[in-house]
Amino acid sequence: MKSKDIQKLVLSKYENGDGPTKIFRDLNGTLSLPTIERWCKSIRDTGCINLSKPPGRPRTIRTNANIQKVKHRLERRRTVSSRKLSRELGISRTSVRRVLKNDLGLHAYKVQNEPMLTDEHKEKRIQFANWIRTNFRKEDTMKILFSDEKMFDIDGVYNSQNDRIWAVNRSEADMKGGTRQKRKFPQKVMIWLG
């Protein structure tokens, strides 16, 4: 229940003749008794519940201005860590993460590697699968040895642990560059097993 709804409920109960203690019991501890007493005093004095300012400590870091700064920084640079944002904006890492997750509703996604398949590769895979289905009996397919190979980069390895894309969901992350395509034949060493 929102604060405005609770205020309306307390106002209607007080106008119906309920006292602060009865209202407190009816709300099952949703509000503290001193708060209800303060609101009832405000109703007696002014006829409504007047809260001059929102309760609690005012925001000093997660202000609208800082939220917009973080948002604009992310629009300019798709991949940036919360640590770098923190350093650039002069805001603590925790506050930057709260802005990203709570205020902007974003989540950090890793850049995913995927094989670079052309339409020709996909067509050849379909042709091979159809050839196997037409030329082999089910028992014969159990005798086929499938092998696998692993390529190790000579040029170096991309560390996906360090690179994050801030987005609302995975599909948006993919549109912002969340997948990294690798060429099929760069300089590598191949290990083969069957």
PDB file of C-alpha atoms in Angstrom:
ATOM      1  CA  MET A   1       0.000   0.000   0.000  1.00  0.00           C
ATOM      2  CA  LYS A   2       1.385   3.423  -0.927  1.00  0.00           C
ATOM      3  CA  SER A   3       1.848   6.258   1.566  1.00  0.00           C
ATOM      4  CA  LYS A   4      -0.970   8.340   0.022  1.00  0.00           C
ATOM      5  CA  ASP A   5      -3.378   5.376   0.323  1.00  0.00           C
ATOM      6  CA  ILE A   6      -2.457   4.890   3.982  1.00  0.00           C
ATOM      7  CA  GLN A   7      -2.961   8.616   4.618  1.00  0.00           C
ATOM      8  CA  LYS A   8      -6.451   8.453   3.056  1.00  0.00           C
ATOM      9  CA  LEU A   9      -7.288   5.387   5.169  1.00  0.00           C
ATOM     10  CA  VAL A  10      -6.132   7.068   8.397  1.00  0.00           C
ATOM     11  CA  LEU A  11      -8.071  10.233   7.468  1.00  0.00           C
ATOM     12  CA  SER A  12     -11.306   8.305   6.807  1.00  0.00           C
ATOM     13  CA  LYS A  13     -10.959   6.239  10.004  1.00  0.00           C
ATOM     14  CA  TYR A  14     -10.255   9.363  12.091  1.00  0.00           C
ATOM     15  CA  GLU A  15     -13.244  11.180  10.551  1.00  0.00           C
ATOM     16  CA  ASN A  16     -15.407   8.134  11.425  1.00  0.00           C
ATOM     17  CA  GLY A  17     -14.468   8.631  15.085  1.00  0.00           C
ATOM     18  CA  ASP A  18     -11.665   6.096  15.539  1.00  0.00           C
ATOM     19  CA  GLY A  19      -8.816   7.149  17.826  1.00  0.00           C
ATOM     20  CA  PRO A  20      -5.103   6.798  17.042  1.00  0.00           C
ATOM     21  CA  THR A  21      -4.744   3.580  19.082  1.00  0.00           C
ATOM     22  CA  LYS A  22      -7.714   1.905  17.321  1.00  0.00           C
ATOM     23  CA  ILE A  23      -6.355   2.985  13.906  1.00  0.00           C
ATOM     24  CA  PHE A  24      -2.924   1.596  14.882  1.00  0.00           C
ATOM     25  CA  ARG A  25      -4.475  -1.782  15.803  1.00  0.00           C
ATOM     26  CA  ASP A  26      -6.583  -1.862  12.609  1.00  0.00           C
ATOM     27  CA  LEU A  27      -3.484  -1.287  10.455  1.00  0.00           C
ATOM     28  CA  ASN A  28      -1.623  -4.185  12.153  1.00  0.00           C
ATOM     29  CA  GLY A  29       1.531  -2.147  12.734  1.00  0.00           C
ATOM     30  CA  THR A  30       1.847  -0.796   9.180  1.00  0.00           C
ATOM     31  CA  LEU A  31       2.588   2.584  10.755  1.00  0.00           C
ATOM     32  CA  SER A  32       3.997   3.399  14.168  1.00  0.00           C
ATOM     33  CA  LEU A  33       1.630   4.776  16.806  1.00  0.00           C
ATOM     34  CA  PRO A  34       3.531   8.117  17.088  1.00  0.00           C
ATOM     35  CA  THR A  35       3.138   8.641  13.311  1.00  0.00           C
ATOM     36  CA  ILE A  36      -0.607   7.994  13.496  1.00  0.00           C
ATOM     37  CA  GLU A  37      -0.885  10.348  16.500  1.00  0.00           C
ATOM     38  CA  ARG A  38       1.021  13.052  14.590  1.00  0.00           C
ATOM     39  CA  TRP A  39      -1.249  12.613  11.555  1.00  0.00           C
ATOM     40  CA  CYS A  40      -4.386  12.763  13.749  1.00  0.00           C
ATOM     41  CA  LYS A  41      -3.100  16.007  15.303  1.00  0.00           C
ATOM     42  CA  SER A  42      -2.538  17.387  11.787  1.00  0.00           C
ATOM     43  CA  ILE A  43      -6.127  16.414  10.855  1.00  0.00           C
ATOM     44  CA  ARG A  44      -7.460  18.166  13.982  1.00  0.00           C
ATOM     45  CA  ASP A  45      -5.440  21.318  13.287  1.00  0.00           C
ATOM     46  CA  THR A  46      -5.746  21.645   9.485  1.00  0.00           C
ATOM     47  CA  GLY A  47      -8.392  19.133   8.409  1.00  0.00           C
ATOM     48  CA  CYS A  48      -5.964  17.043   6.369  1.00  0.00           C
ATOM     49  CA  ILE A  49      -2.607  15.322   6.632  1.00  0.00           C
ATOM     50  CA  ASN A  50       0.019  17.866   5.612  1.00  0.00           C
ATOM     51  CA  LEU A  51       3.501  16.527   5.145  1.00  0.00           C
ATOM     52  CA  SER A  52       5.718  19.524   4.459  1.00  0.00           C
ATOM     53  CA  LYS A  53       8.459  17.339   3.005  1.00  0.00           C
ATOM     54  CA  PRO A  54       8.946  13.637   2.365  1.00  0.00           C
ATOM     55  CA  PRO A  55      10.027  11.753   5.472  1.00  0.00           C
ATOM     56  CA  GLY A  56      13.601  10.560   5.770  1.00  0.00           C
ATOM     57  CA  ARG A  57      16.995  11.844   4.821  1.00  0.00           C
ATOM     58  CA  PRO A  58      17.133  13.718   1.487  1.00  0.00           C
ATOM     59  CA  ARG A  59      19.100  12.167  -1.357  1.00  0.00           C
ATOM     60  CA  THR A  60      22.500  13.718  -1.872  1.00  0.00           C
ATOM     61  CA  ILE A  61      24.093  11.376  -4.424  1.00  0.00           C
ATOM     62  CA  ARG A  62      21.264   9.562  -6.228  1.00  0.00           C
ATOM     63  CA  THR A  63      19.754  12.825  -7.409  1.00  0.00           C
ATOM     64  CA  ASN A  64      18.027  13.237 -10.771  1.00  0.00           C
ATOM     65  CA  ALA A  65      21.079  15.108 -12.069  1.00  0.00           C
ATOM     66  CA  ASN A  66      23.453  12.245 -11.212  1.00  0.00           C
ATOM     67  CA  ILE A  67      21.025   9.664 -12.596  1.00  0.00           C
ATOM     68  CA  GLN A  68      20.949  11.587 -15.899  1.00  0.00           C
ATOM     69  CA  LYS A  69      24.776  11.820 -15.917  1.00  0.00           C
ATOM     70  CA  VAL A  70      25.049   8.043 -15.583  1.00  0.00           C
ATOM     71  CA  LYS A  71      22.403   7.528 -18.276  1.00  0.00           C
ATOM     72  CA  HIS A  72      24.147   9.878 -20.758  1.00  0.00           C
ATOM     73  CA  ARG A  73      27.532   8.270 -20.054  1.00  0.00           C
ATOM     74  CA  LEU A  74      26.060   4.847 -20.893  1.00  0.00           C
ATOM     75  CA  GLU A  75      24.501   6.176 -24.102  1.00  0.00           C
ATOM     76  CA  ARG A  76      27.899   7.430 -25.269  1.00  0.00           C
ATOM     77  CA  ARG A  77      29.875   4.325 -24.275  1.00  0.00           C
ATOM     78  CA  ARG A  78      28.066   0.996 -24.450  1.00  0.00           C
ATOM     79  CA  THR A  79      30.612  -1.016 -22.487  1.00  0.00           C
ATOM     80  CA  VAL A  80      31.793   0.553 -19.275  1.00  0.00           C
ATOM     81  CA  SER A  81      32.286  -0.907 -15.821  1.00  0.00           C
ATOM     82  CA  SER A  82      30.652   0.512 -12.725  1.00  0.00           C
ATOM     83  CA  ARG A  83      34.160   1.098 -11.353  1.00  0.00           C
ATOM     84  CA  LYS A  84      35.086   3.350 -14.315  1.00  0.00           C
ATOM     85  CA  LEU A  85      31.759   5.201 -14.077  1.00  0.00           C
ATOM     86  CA  SER A  86      32.415   5.745 -10.390  1.00  0.00           C
ATOM     87  CA  ARG A  87      35.855   7.191 -11.073  1.00  0.00           C
ATOM     88  CA  GLU A  88      34.664   9.431 -13.928  1.00  0.00           C
ATOM     89  CA  LEU A  89      31.643  10.853 -12.094  1.00  0.00           C
ATOM     90  CA  GLY A  90      33.136  11.080  -8.599  1.00  0.00           C
ATOM     91  CA  ILE A  91      30.382   8.895  -7.118  1.00  0.00           C
ATOM     92  CA  SER A  92      30.981   5.795  -5.006  1.00  0.00           C
ATOM     93  CA  ARG A  93      30.773   2.407  -6.738  1.00  0.00           C
ATOM     94  CA  THR A  94      27.855   1.366  -4.547  1.00  0.00           C
ATOM     95  CA  SER A  95      25.856   4.457  -5.492  1.00  0.00           C
ATOM     96  CA  VAL A  96      26.624   3.944  -9.191  1.00  0.00           C
ATOM     97  CA  ARG A  97      25.390   0.335  -8.963  1.00  0.00           C
ATOM     98  CA  ARG A  98      22.218   1.474  -7.181  1.00  0.00           C
ATOM     99  CA  VAL A  99      21.572   4.061  -9.902  1.00  0.00           C
ATOM    100  CA  LEU A 100      22.141   1.473 -12.637  1.00  0.00           C
ATOM    101  CA  LYS A 101      20.018  -1.264 -11.068  1.00  0.00           C
ATOM    102  CA  ASN A 102      17.328   0.545  -9.060  1.00  0.00           C
ATOM    103  CA  ASP A 103      16.869   3.878 -10.841  1.00  0.00           C
ATOM    104  CA  LEU A 104      17.596   2.894 -14.465  1.00  0.00           C
ATOM    105  CA  GLY A 105      16.512  -0.769 -14.169  1.00  0.00           C
ATOM    106  CA  LEU A 106      19.644  -2.058 -15.927  1.00  0.00           C
ATOM    107  CA  HIS A 107      21.591  -5.285 -15.487  1.00  0.00           C
ATOM    108  CA  ALA A 108      25.195  -6.077 -16.422  1.00  0.00           C
ATOM    109  CA  TYR A 109      25.471  -8.665 -19.206  1.00  0.00           C
ATOM    110  CA  LYS A 110      28.638 -10.368 -20.351  1.00  0.00           C
ATOM    111  CA  VAL A 111      29.568 -10.126 -24.002  1.00  0.00           C
ATOM    112  CA  GLN A 112      28.994 -13.610 -25.421  1.00  0.00           C
ATOM    113  CA  ASN A 113      31.153 -15.274 -28.038  1.00  0.00           C
ATOM    114  CA  GLU A 114      29.345 -17.033 -30.842  1.00  0.00           C
ATOM    115  CA  PRO A 115      30.624 -18.793 -33.956  1.00  0.00           C
ATOM    116  CA  MET A 116      30.559 -16.727 -37.099  1.00  0.00           C
ATOM    117  CA  LEU A 117      28.235 -18.779 -39.324  1.00  0.00           C
ATOM    118  CA  THR A 118      27.418 -17.655 -42.828  1.00  0.00           C
ATOM    119  CA  ASP A 119      24.253 -18.683 -44.663  1.00  0.00           C
ATOM    120  CA  GLU A 120      26.398 -21.132 -46.642  1.00  0.00           C
ATOM    121  CA  HIS A 121      27.555 -22.846 -43.410  1.00  0.00           C
ATOM    122  CA  LYS A 122      23.970 -23.180 -42.187  1.00  0.00           C
ATOM    123  CA  GLU A 123      22.833 -24.628 -45.521  1.00  0.00           C
ATOM    124  CA  LYS A 124      25.666 -27.218 -45.472  1.00  0.00           C
ATOM    125  CA  ARG A 125      24.675 -28.299 -41.950  1.00  0.00           C
ATOM    126  CA  ILE A 126      21.063 -28.816 -43.041  1.00  0.00           C
ATOM    127  CA  GLN A 127      22.190 -30.793 -46.124  1.00  0.00           C
ATOM    128  CA  PHE A 128      24.419 -33.027 -43.968  1.00  0.00           C
ATOM    129  CA  ALA A 129      21.624 -33.715 -41.461  1.00  0.00           C
ATOM    130  CA  ASN A 130      19.215 -34.604 -44.271  1.00  0.00           C
ATOM    131  CA  TRP A 131      21.838 -36.869 -45.927  1.00  0.00           C
ATOM    132  CA  ILE A 132      22.374 -38.754 -42.635  1.00  0.00           C
ATOM    133  CA  ARG A 133      18.609 -39.229 -42.211  1.00  0.00           C
ATOM    134  CA  THR A 134      18.120 -40.635 -45.713  1.00  0.00           C
ATOM    135  CA  ASN A 135      21.284 -42.794 -46.057  1.00  0.00           C
ATOM    136  CA  PHE A 136      21.615 -44.408 -42.607  1.00  0.00           C
ATOM    137  CA  ARG A 137      19.398 -46.641 -40.529  1.00  0.00           C
ATOM    138  CA  LYS A 138      18.935 -45.745 -36.876  1.00  0.00           C
ATOM    139  CA  GLU A 139      21.238 -48.604 -35.761  1.00  0.00           C
ATOM    140  CA  ASP A 140      23.965 -47.403 -38.134  1.00  0.00           C
ATOM    141  CA  THR A 141      23.866 -43.891 -36.748  1.00  0.00           C
ATOM    142  CA  MET A 142      24.922 -45.330 -33.365  1.00  0.00           C
ATOM    143  CA  LYS A 143      28.223 -46.418 -34.996  1.00  0.00           C
ATOM    144  CA  ILE A 144      29.100 -42.917 -36.142  1.00  0.00           C
ATOM    145  CA  LEU A 145      31.940 -41.363 -34.181  1.00  0.00           C
ATOM    146  CA  PHE A 146      31.475 -37.649 -33.772  1.00  0.00           C
ATOM    147  CA  SER A 147      34.616 -35.744 -33.059  1.00  0.00           C
ATOM    148  CA  ASP A 148      35.208 -32.329 -31.680  1.00  0.00           C
ATOM    149  CA  GLU A 149      38.020 -29.903 -31.904  1.00  0.00           C
ATOM    150  CA  LYS A 150      39.108 -26.990 -29.779  1.00  0.00           C
ATOM    151  CA  MET A 151      40.988 -24.014 -31.116  1.00  0.00           C
ATOM    152  CA  PHE A 152      43.363 -22.139 -28.864  1.00  0.00           C
ATOM    153  CA  ASP A 153      44.195 -18.567 -29.840  1.00  0.00           C
ATOM    154  CA  ILE A 154      47.794 -17.772 -30.600  1.00  0.00           C
ATOM    155  CA  ASP A 155      46.980 -14.070 -30.841  1.00  0.00           C
ATOM    156  CA  GLY A 156      45.504 -13.891 -27.347  1.00  0.00           C
ATOM    157  CA  VAL A 157      42.261 -14.497 -25.538  1.00  0.00           C
ATOM    158  CA  TYR A 158      39.354 -12.119 -25.135  1.00  0.00           C
ATOM    159  CA  ASN A 159      38.479 -11.856 -21.428  1.00  0.00           C
ATOM    160  CA  SER A 160      34.703 -11.566 -21.235  1.00  0.00           C
ATOM    161  CA  GLN A 161      34.908 -11.254 -17.439  1.00  0.00           C
ATOM    162  CA  ASN A 162      36.059  -7.639 -17.735  1.00  0.00           C
ATOM    163  CA  ASP A 163      33.536  -6.428 -20.286  1.00  0.00           C
ATOM    164  CA  ARG A 164      29.889  -5.749 -19.403  1.00  0.00           C
ATOM    165  CA  ILE A 165      26.946  -4.248 -21.311  1.00  0.00           C
ATOM    166  CA  TRP A 166      24.391  -2.384 -19.203  1.00  0.00           C
ATOM    167  CA  ALA A 167      20.874  -3.062 -20.489  1.00  0.00           C
ATOM    168  CA  VAL A 168      17.348  -3.815 -19.320  1.00  0.00           C
ATOM    169  CA  ASN A 169      17.308  -7.318 -20.839  1.00  0.00           C
ATOM    170  CA  ARG A 170      19.476  -9.689 -22.871  1.00  0.00           C
ATOM    171  CA  SER A 171      17.949  -8.780 -26.253  1.00  0.00           C
ATOM    172  CA  GLU A 172      18.707  -5.094 -25.668  1.00  0.00           C
ATOM    173  CA  ALA A 173      22.237  -6.045 -24.586  1.00  0.00           C
ATOM    174  CA  ASP A 174      22.676  -7.976 -27.853  1.00  0.00           C
ATOM    175  CA  MET A 175      21.536  -4.936 -29.863  1.00  0.00           C
ATOM    176  CA  LYS A 176      24.099  -2.778 -28.019  1.00  0.00           C
ATOM    177  CA  GLY A 177      26.960  -5.097 -28.951  1.00  0.00           C
ATOM    178  CA  GLY A 178      26.452  -7.881 -26.428  1.00  0.00           C
ATOM    179  CA  THR A 179      27.714 -10.555 -28.793  1.00  0.00           C
ATOM    180  CA  ARG A 180      31.239 -10.695 -30.127  1.00  0.00           C
ATOM    181  CA  GLN A 181      31.747 -12.522 -33.390  1.00  0.00           C
ATOM    182  CA  LYS A 182      34.923 -14.455 -33.948  1.00  0.00           C
ATOM    183  CA  ARG A 183      36.403 -15.230 -37.340  1.00  0.00           C
ATOM    184  CA  LYS A 184      36.523 -18.886 -38.227  1.00  0.00           C
ATOM    185  CA  PHE A 185      40.192 -19.060 -39.209  1.00  0.00           C
ATOM    186  CA  PRO A 186      42.431 -16.667 -37.272  1.00  0.00           C
ATOM    187  CA  GLN A 187      45.882 -17.862 -36.159  1.00  0.00           C
ATOM    188  CA  LYS A 188      45.201 -20.732 -33.756  1.00  0.00           C
ATOM    189  CA  VAL A 189      46.329 -24.158 -32.626  1.00  0.00           C
ATOM    190  CA  MET A 190      43.687 -26.882 -32.960  1.00  0.00           C
ATOM    191  CA  ILE A 191      43.329 -29.907 -30.667  1.00  0.00           C
ATOM    192  CA  TRP A 192      41.165 -32.734 -32.068  1.00  0.00           C
ATOM    193  CA  LEU A 193      39.444 -35.553 -30.136  1.00  0.00           C
ATOM    194  CA  GLY A 194      36.990 -38.234 -31.256  1.00  0.00           C
TER     195      GLY A 194
END
